[in-house]
Amino acid sequence: MRRFTVTAAVSVMATVTALSATPAHAHGGPRALGLENCTANACHFDVAPGTYDVRVVLGGDAAASTAISGESRRSLLPETATEAGRTVARSFTVNVRTPEGEPTGPEGTRGLDLVIGGSAPALADIRVTPATHTRQIFLVGDSTVCDQPGAPYSGWGQQLPEYLRKGLSAANYADSGESTVTYLATPALFPTVQPLIGKHDLVLIQLAHNDKTTDEATYRANLETLVAGVRARGGEPVLVTPIVRRWFNADGTLNNNTALLVNGLGVDHPAVIRSVAAAENVPLIDLTARTKALVESLGVEGSKAIYLYNEKRDNTHTSVHGATVYAGLVRDELVAQHLVPDGLVRVG
């Protein structure tokens, strides 16, 4: 594998060494994996499933603008500009798992894979070490949340990591096509997620789009089962109402059953979620209300870029841009409701 070229501006940085089978620092911890694992636009670290801290130094002799994504098209670090002759350090924590994308999808590539992107990328240094003090945000959801395997699709959970700092990582176990019924029943989904939940981990639950034939009593009971299952592990459940579908009325509003996720049986999914959150004393992120307000403010034409209308005539699934905007709404609620410490979330 070709070594990444280190820029002259960071010549003071130490030489990095590869991680052998069981090496350790003098202090007893594992050595950091570094640039020897990188090519000009990608890095591969042969690590086991787990959670890892990544520290990067961006920039160099020329002005640069660098973004980092990884695993199954997850956005991990937003595009960061650096002036010529200057560098900046950034850190984030990433969840490495098998399968690396959707839980019922292909396994993907073993280890941690990062893509060095942006309009003018410049990676000067990188260090990858096992995370020792981290909190997870588990995501339980459907195709509007999941790590979508192919462009132009993206779930908001796929973009959420770029808003998280070192010490807080997203473990996205959302899966396309799932309802509350199938998420509980499928071995690769909640039966796999539940044992992984640690004390004080957040579990964001957004399931509604595929509960098209689920009656209200069953839907409510399934949400209560998910909440109880999270709490049994010491985790902290957060109920999330579903993103709206881009389905406008003639008056420019989304006040209809299709847009607001009322199924064919008349089950008002967002209303049931709000009711369960109140009854079970669970924090609520009302993403239906937030996305409705945003889509209506953008209007019929402006909202097309949020969804995949232009590419696929799809008014349910979001583009990378739309998923990033919606992930920002989730980030805002996490901060506003003090669900995560301010210092672990990127704002602005």
Tab-separated table of C-alpha atoms in Angstrom:
chain	number	residue	atom	x	y	z
A	1	MET	CA	0.000	0.000	0.000
A	2	ARG	CA	1.361	3.438	-0.945
A	3	ARG	CA	2.183	5.737	1.945
A	4	PHE	CA	0.320	9.025	2.105
A	5	THR	CA	2.598	12.018	1.476
A	6	VAL	CA	3.082	14.124	4.579
A	7	THR	CA	3.160	17.851	3.830
A	8	ALA	CA	6.146	20.019	4.680
A	9	ALA	CA	4.048	22.153	6.977
A	10	VAL	CA	3.806	19.303	9.441
A	11	SER	CA	7.359	18.006	9.263
A	12	VAL	CA	7.617	18.277	13.027
A	13	MET	CA	5.201	15.394	13.471
A	14	ALA	CA	6.540	12.117	14.725
A	15	THR	CA	6.957	9.082	12.519
A	16	VAL	CA	4.075	6.694	12.882
A	17	THR	CA	4.425	2.974	13.322
A	18	ALA	CA	2.160	0.094	12.420
A	19	LEU	CA	0.279	-1.837	15.030
A	20	SER	CA	1.591	-5.375	15.392
A	21	ALA	CA	-0.362	-8.238	16.913
A	22	THR	CA	-0.077	-7.119	20.563
A	23	PRO	CA	2.210	-4.075	20.807
A	24	ALA	CA	1.973	-1.589	23.651
A	25	HIS	CA	3.272	1.786	24.682
A	26	ALA	CA	5.444	2.115	27.749
A	27	HIS	CA	2.246	3.098	29.554
A	28	GLY	CA	0.602	-0.186	28.644
A	29	GLY	CA	-1.805	0.960	25.911
A	30	PRO	CA	-1.820	-0.075	22.250
A	31	ARG	CA	0.174	1.944	19.737
A	32	ALA	CA	-1.769	4.226	17.437
A	33	LEU	CA	-2.281	3.193	13.847
A	34	GLY	CA	-1.224	5.940	11.479
A	35	LEU	CA	-0.397	7.138	7.976
A	36	GLU	CA	1.283	3.919	6.926
A	37	ASN	CA	-2.273	2.608	6.550
A	38	CYS	CA	-3.254	5.329	4.063
A	39	THR	CA	-3.089	6.009	0.343
A	40	ALA	CA	-3.739	9.360	-1.294
A	41	ASN	CA	-7.475	9.289	-0.673
A	42	ALA	CA	-8.252	6.419	1.686
A	43	CYS	CA	-7.107	4.667	4.854
A	44	HIS	CA	-7.683	1.080	5.923
A	45	PHE	CA	-7.074	-0.062	9.501
A	46	ASP	CA	-7.233	-3.799	10.171
A	47	VAL	CA	-9.013	-3.601	13.513
A	48	ALA	CA	-11.618	-5.754	15.210
A	49	PRO	CA	-15.227	-4.582	15.659
A	50	GLY	CA	-15.441	-2.006	18.411
A	51	THR	CA	-15.261	1.723	18.991
A	52	TYR	CA	-12.207	3.775	18.005
A	53	ASP	CA	-10.960	7.308	18.517
A	54	VAL	CA	-9.570	8.959	15.402
A	55	ARG	CA	-7.379	12.067	15.509
A	56	VAL	CA	-6.511	13.747	12.245
A	57	VAL	CA	-4.330	16.698	11.310
A	58	LEU	CA	-5.598	18.476	8.203
A	59	GLY	CA	-3.872	20.967	5.921
A	60	GLY	CA	-0.388	21.657	4.600
A	61	ASP	CA	1.580	23.946	2.267
A	62	ALA	CA	-1.423	24.847	0.109
A	63	ALA	CA	-4.920	25.935	1.080
A	64	ALA	CA	-7.066	22.864	1.563
A	65	SER	CA	-10.588	21.721	2.357
A	66	THR	CA	-10.982	18.204	3.720
A	67	ALA	CA	-13.887	15.993	4.744
A	68	ILE	CA	-13.787	12.437	6.070
A	69	SER	CA	-16.311	9.674	5.592
A	70	GLY	CA	-16.025	6.005	6.365
A	71	GLU	CA	-17.421	2.509	6.563
A	72	SER	CA	-20.754	2.409	4.745
A	73	ARG	CA	-20.810	6.004	3.443
A	74	ARG	CA	-21.012	7.523	6.916
A	75	SER	CA	-20.128	11.192	7.233
A	76	LEU	CA	-17.608	11.405	10.085
A	77	LEU	CA	-16.050	14.859	9.777
A	78	PRO	CA	-17.581	17.817	7.915
A	79	GLU	CA	-15.555	19.644	5.292
A	80	THR	CA	-12.904	21.671	7.077
A	81	ALA	CA	-10.981	24.504	5.403
A	82	THR	CA	-7.321	25.238	6.198
A	83	GLU	CA	-5.212	28.173	5.044
A	84	ALA	CA	-1.960	27.649	3.170
A	85	GLY	CA	0.856	26.734	5.540
A	86	ARG	CA	-1.474	25.945	8.425
A	87	THR	CA	-2.933	22.801	9.939
A	88	VAL	CA	-5.787	21.976	12.282
A	89	ALA	CA	-6.398	18.913	14.444
A	90	ARG	CA	-9.797	17.272	14.716
A	91	SER	CA	-10.983	14.170	16.565
A	92	PHE	CA	-14.003	11.893	16.383
A	93	THR	CA	-15.079	8.476	17.614
A	94	VAL	CA	-16.297	5.839	15.173
A	95	ASN	CA	-18.216	2.603	15.652
A	96	VAL	CA	-16.811	-0.373	13.688
A	97	ARG	CA	-19.162	-3.312	13.321
A	98	THR	CA	-20.075	-6.307	11.173
A	99	PRO	CA	-22.097	-5.834	9.027
A	100	GLU	CA	-20.640	-2.350	8.630
A	101	GLY	CA	-23.843	-0.895	7.179
A	102	GLU	CA	-27.413	-2.129	7.449
A	103	PRO	CA	-27.694	-5.011	9.961
A	104	THR	CA	-29.360	-7.349	7.454
A	105	GLY	CA	-27.033	-6.347	4.597
A	106	PRO	CA	-23.650	-7.685	3.457
A	107	GLU	CA	-20.787	-7.830	5.951
A	108	GLY	CA	-18.675	-5.284	4.082
A	109	THR	CA	-14.929	-4.886	4.597
A	110	ARG	CA	-13.308	-5.993	7.842
A	111	GLY	CA	-11.766	-3.221	9.888
A	112	LEU	CA	-12.088	0.549	9.664
A	113	ASP	CA	-12.133	2.210	6.250
A	114	LEU	CA	-11.941	5.982	5.886
A	115	VAL	CA	-12.272	8.085	2.735
A	116	ILE	CA	-10.388	11.382	2.549
A	117	GLY	CA	-12.614	13.723	0.561
A	118	GLY	CA	-13.580	17.340	0.234
A	119	SER	CA	-12.921	19.899	-2.512
A	120	ALA	CA	-9.143	20.016	-1.869
A	121	PRO	CA	-8.255	17.240	0.589
A	122	ALA	CA	-5.054	17.287	2.625
A	123	LEU	CA	-4.453	14.746	5.379
A	124	ALA	CA	-1.184	15.452	7.209
A	125	ASP	CA	-1.467	12.921	10.011
A	126	ILE	CA	-3.848	10.390	11.518
A	127	ARG	CA	-3.942	8.316	14.698
A	128	VAL	CA	-6.438	5.529	15.418
A	129	THR	CA	-6.685	4.068	18.926
A	130	PRO	CA	-9.292	1.982	20.762
A	131	ALA	CA	-11.783	4.241	22.550
A	132	THR	CA	-11.739	3.831	26.315
A	133	HIS	CA	-14.268	6.440	27.446
A	134	THR	CA	-17.144	6.736	25.054
A	135	ARG	CA	-20.910	6.920	25.000
A	136	GLN	CA	-22.938	5.405	22.197
A	137	ILE	CA	-26.009	6.674	20.430
A	138	PHE	CA	-27.757	3.586	19.078
A	139	LEU	CA	-30.156	4.192	16.205
A	140	VAL	CA	-33.206	1.984	15.776
A	141	GLY	CA	-35.052	2.818	12.586
A	142	ASP	CA	-35.893	2.237	8.946
A	143	SER	CA	-34.576	3.325	5.540
A	144	THR	CA	-34.953	7.023	6.351
A	145	VAL	CA	-32.431	6.560	9.180
A	146	CYS	CA	-30.095	3.767	8.033
A	147	ASP	CA	-26.627	3.750	6.492
A	148	GLN	CA	-27.784	3.575	2.884
A	149	PRO	CA	-25.355	1.490	0.804
A	150	GLY	CA	-25.569	3.436	-2.451
A	151	ALA	CA	-25.865	6.982	-3.775
A	152	PRO	CA	-27.919	9.097	-4.056
A	153	TYR	CA	-29.708	7.720	-0.981
A	154	SER	CA	-28.795	8.654	2.578
A	155	GLY	CA	-30.491	8.207	5.945
A	156	TRP	CA	-30.231	10.931	8.552
A	157	GLY	CA	-28.451	8.487	10.848
A	158	GLN	CA	-25.732	8.183	8.197
A	159	GLN	CA	-24.990	11.898	8.515
A	160	LEU	CA	-25.402	12.239	12.287
A	161	PRO	CA	-21.782	11.218	13.098
A	162	GLU	CA	-20.373	14.384	11.540
A	163	TYR	CA	-22.063	16.347	14.332
A	164	LEU	CA	-20.491	14.235	17.106
A	165	ARG	CA	-17.124	14.857	18.753
A	166	LYS	CA	-14.637	12.461	20.296
A	167	GLY	CA	-16.242	10.525	23.132
A	168	LEU	CA	-19.637	10.117	21.472
A	169	SER	CA	-20.296	7.751	18.584
A	170	ALA	CA	-23.310	6.649	16.552
A	171	ALA	CA	-24.034	2.932	16.213
A	172	ASN	CA	-26.575	2.873	13.404
A	173	TYR	CA	-28.693	-0.283	13.528
A	174	ALA	CA	-31.489	1.126	11.390
A	175	ASP	CA	-32.483	-1.161	8.526
A	176	SER	CA	-34.455	-0.627	5.336
A	177	GLY	CA	-38.028	-1.858	5.259
A	178	GLU	CA	-38.424	-2.473	8.974
A	179	SER	CA	-41.520	-1.870	11.095
A	180	THR	CA	-41.917	-2.113	14.848
A	181	VAL	CA	-43.104	-5.685	14.255
A	182	THR	CA	-40.133	-6.850	12.187
A	183	TYR	CA	-37.536	-4.910	14.188
A	184	LEU	CA	-38.472	-6.802	17.330
A	185	ALA	CA	-38.742	-10.177	15.580
A	186	THR	CA	-35.616	-10.196	13.378
A	187	PRO	CA	-32.549	-11.705	15.134
A	188	ALA	CA	-30.121	-9.255	13.478
A	189	LEU	CA	-32.087	-6.268	14.772
A	190	PHE	CA	-33.324	-5.631	18.325
A	191	PRO	CA	-32.222	-9.049	19.659
A	192	THR	CA	-28.700	-8.099	18.512
A	193	VAL	CA	-28.835	-4.455	19.550
A	194	GLN	CA	-30.227	-4.907	23.050
A	195	PRO	CA	-27.228	-6.806	24.552
A	196	LEU	CA	-24.870	-4.126	23.194
A	197	ILE	CA	-26.582	-1.262	25.031
A	198	GLY	CA	-24.545	0.040	27.944
A	199	LYS	CA	-25.505	2.118	30.942
A	200	HIS	CA	-26.508	5.652	29.898
A	201	ASP	CA	-26.220	4.903	26.181
A	202	LEU	CA	-28.888	6.728	24.198
A	203	VAL	CA	-31.170	4.708	21.947
A	204	LEU	CA	-33.070	6.776	19.382
A	205	ILE	CA	-36.123	4.912	18.074
A	206	GLN	CA	-37.805	6.027	14.836
A	207	LEU	CA	-40.073	3.337	13.369
A	208	ALA	CA	-43.299	4.159	11.532
A	209	HIS	CA	-42.913	4.304	7.757
A	210	ASN	CA	-43.335	0.552	7.349
A	211	ASP	CA	-46.041	-0.012	9.984
A	212	LYS	CA	-48.620	0.350	7.211
A	213	THR	CA	-50.764	-2.556	8.411
A	214	THR	CA	-49.974	-2.396	12.143
A	215	ASP	CA	-53.022	-1.633	14.278
A	216	GLU	CA	-52.788	0.990	16.989
A	217	ALA	CA	-52.753	-1.389	19.961
A	218	THR	CA	-49.951	-3.450	18.460
A	219	TYR	CA	-47.964	-0.376	17.429
A	220	ARG	CA	-48.231	1.102	20.924
A	221	ALA	CA	-47.293	-2.206	22.560
A	222	ASN	CA	-44.262	-2.586	20.285
A	223	LEU	CA	-42.997	0.882	21.177
A	224	GLU	CA	-43.464	0.088	24.874
A	225	THR	CA	-41.533	-3.177	24.399
A	226	LEU	CA	-38.634	-1.328	22.772
A	227	VAL	CA	-38.570	1.250	25.563
A	228	ALA	CA	-38.617	-1.437	28.244
A	229	GLY	CA	-35.897	-3.396	26.456
A	230	VAL	CA	-33.592	-0.382	26.375
A	231	ARG	CA	-34.204	0.437	30.030
A	232	ALA	CA	-33.551	-3.177	31.034
A	233	ARG	CA	-29.968	-2.652	29.860
A	234	GLY	CA	-29.539	0.660	31.664
A	235	GLY	CA	-29.869	2.611	28.441
A	236	GLU	CA	-31.847	5.773	27.873
A	237	PRO	CA	-34.578	5.467	25.208
A	238	VAL	CA	-35.559	8.467	23.102
A	239	LEU	CA	-38.653	8.224	20.910
A	240	VAL	CA	-38.422	9.997	17.557
A	241	THR	CA	-41.437	10.753	15.399
A	242	PRO	CA	-40.870	9.962	11.698
A	243	ILE	CA	-39.704	12.424	9.074
A	244	VAL	CA	-42.547	13.630	6.873
A	245	ARG	CA	-43.136	12.527	3.324
A	246	ARG	CA	-42.934	15.339	0.774
A	247	TRP	CA	-46.608	15.212	-0.175
A	248	PHE	CA	-48.090	18.670	-0.599
A	249	ASN	CA	-51.701	19.812	-0.590
A	250	ALA	CA	-52.829	22.415	-3.103
A	251	ASP	CA	-52.485	25.090	-0.406
A	252	GLY	CA	-48.787	24.297	0.134
A	253	THR	CA	-49.243	22.444	3.419
A	254	LEU	CA	-48.490	18.853	4.390
A	255	ASN	CA	-51.693	18.371	6.348
A	256	ASN	CA	-52.618	14.977	4.931
A	257	ASN	CA	-52.299	11.349	5.977
A	258	THR	CA	-49.585	10.473	3.449
A	259	ALA	CA	-47.242	13.268	4.519
A	260	LEU	CA	-47.893	12.864	8.241
A	261	LEU	CA	-47.611	9.062	8.461
A	262	VAL	CA	-51.188	8.048	9.195
A	263	ASN	CA	-51.536	4.482	7.943
A	264	GLY	CA	-54.391	2.806	6.069
A	265	LEU	CA	-55.993	1.709	9.340
A	266	GLY	CA	-56.129	5.310	10.524
A	267	VAL	CA	-53.234	4.899	12.976
A	268	ASP	CA	-51.610	8.295	13.480
A	269	HIS	CA	-48.053	7.142	14.104
A	270	PRO	CA	-46.620	10.458	15.353
A	271	ALA	CA	-49.573	10.899	17.727
A	272	VAL	CA	-49.094	7.412	19.173
A	273	ILE	CA	-45.360	8.028	19.611
A	274	ARG	CA	-46.039	11.281	21.432
A	275	SER	CA	-48.575	9.510	23.656
A	276	VAL	CA	-46.195	6.668	24.541
A	277	ALA	CA	-43.385	9.136	25.257
A	278	ALA	CA	-45.605	11.029	27.689
A	279	ALA	CA	-46.977	7.891	29.354
A	280	GLU	CA	-43.554	6.246	29.730
A	281	ASN	CA	-41.720	9.482	30.640
A	282	VAL	CA	-39.419	9.089	27.651
A	283	PRO	CA	-37.716	12.044	25.925
A	284	LEU	CA	-39.335	12.864	22.591
A	285	ILE	CA	-37.735	14.273	19.451
A	286	ASP	CA	-40.687	15.428	17.380
A	287	LEU	CA	-39.007	15.099	14.015
A	288	THR	CA	-42.384	15.024	12.273
A	289	ALA	CA	-43.137	18.541	13.487
A	290	ARG	CA	-39.608	19.784	12.777
A	291	THR	CA	-39.431	18.360	9.254
A	292	LYS	CA	-42.991	19.452	8.436
A	293	ALA	CA	-42.144	23.039	9.330
A	294	LEU	CA	-38.946	22.939	7.298
A	295	VAL	CA	-40.444	21.334	4.183
A	296	GLU	CA	-43.418	23.706	4.186
A	297	SER	CA	-41.063	26.685	4.567
A	298	LEU	CA	-39.034	25.508	1.556
A	299	GLY	CA	-42.140	25.002	-0.537
A	300	VAL	CA	-42.887	22.657	-3.403
A	301	GLU	CA	-39.754	23.497	-5.397
A	302	GLY	CA	-37.257	24.208	-2.651
A	303	SER	CA	-38.004	20.964	-0.811
A	304	LYS	CA	-37.168	18.791	-3.818
A	305	ALA	CA	-33.458	18.925	-2.918
A	306	ILE	CA	-34.171	17.537	0.561
A	307	TYR	CA	-35.671	14.383	-0.896
A	308	LEU	CA	-34.805	12.401	-4.020
A	309	TYR	CA	-37.547	13.903	-6.142
A	310	ASN	CA	-35.196	15.165	-8.865
A	311	GLU	CA	-33.246	11.907	-9.066
A	312	LYS	CA	-35.888	9.257	-8.367
A	313	ARG	CA	-39.264	11.020	-8.046
A	314	ASP	CA	-38.978	9.820	-4.451
A	315	ASN	CA	-40.783	11.876	-1.796
A	316	THR	CA	-39.906	9.612	1.146
A	317	HIS	CA	-36.146	9.074	1.086
A	318	THR	CA	-33.634	11.865	1.520
A	319	SER	CA	-30.611	12.991	-0.453
A	320	VAL	CA	-27.238	13.402	1.259
A	321	HIS	CA	-28.061	17.094	1.598
A	322	GLY	CA	-31.484	16.387	3.055
A	323	ALA	CA	-30.202	13.716	5.419
A	324	THR	CA	-27.541	16.127	6.658
A	325	VAL	CA	-30.142	18.826	7.284
A	326	TYR	CA	-32.400	16.368	9.121
A	327	ALA	CA	-29.466	15.026	11.173
A	328	GLY	CA	-28.840	18.633	12.171
A	329	LEU	CA	-32.393	18.845	13.483
A	330	VAL	CA	-31.764	15.736	15.591
A	331	ARG	CA	-28.492	17.245	16.823
A	332	ASP	CA	-30.322	20.427	17.804
A	333	GLU	CA	-32.837	18.448	19.863
A	334	LEU	CA	-30.122	16.389	21.573
A	335	VAL	CA	-28.506	19.632	22.702
A	336	ALA	CA	-31.717	21.531	23.532
A	337	GLN	CA	-33.022	18.678	25.690
A	338	HIS	CA	-29.613	18.146	27.327
A	339	LEU	CA	-29.571	14.520	26.212
A	340	VAL	CA	-25.842	14.776	25.494
A	341	PRO	CA	-23.222	17.174	26.889
A	342	ASP	CA	-22.710	20.262	24.720
A	343	GLY	CA	-18.987	19.576	24.426
A	344	LEU	CA	-19.589	16.272	22.622
A	345	VAL	CA	-21.625	17.796	19.784
A	346	ARG	CA	-20.509	20.018	16.908
A	347	VAL	CA	-22.693	23.099	16.555
A	348	GLY	CA	-22.753	25.786	13.912
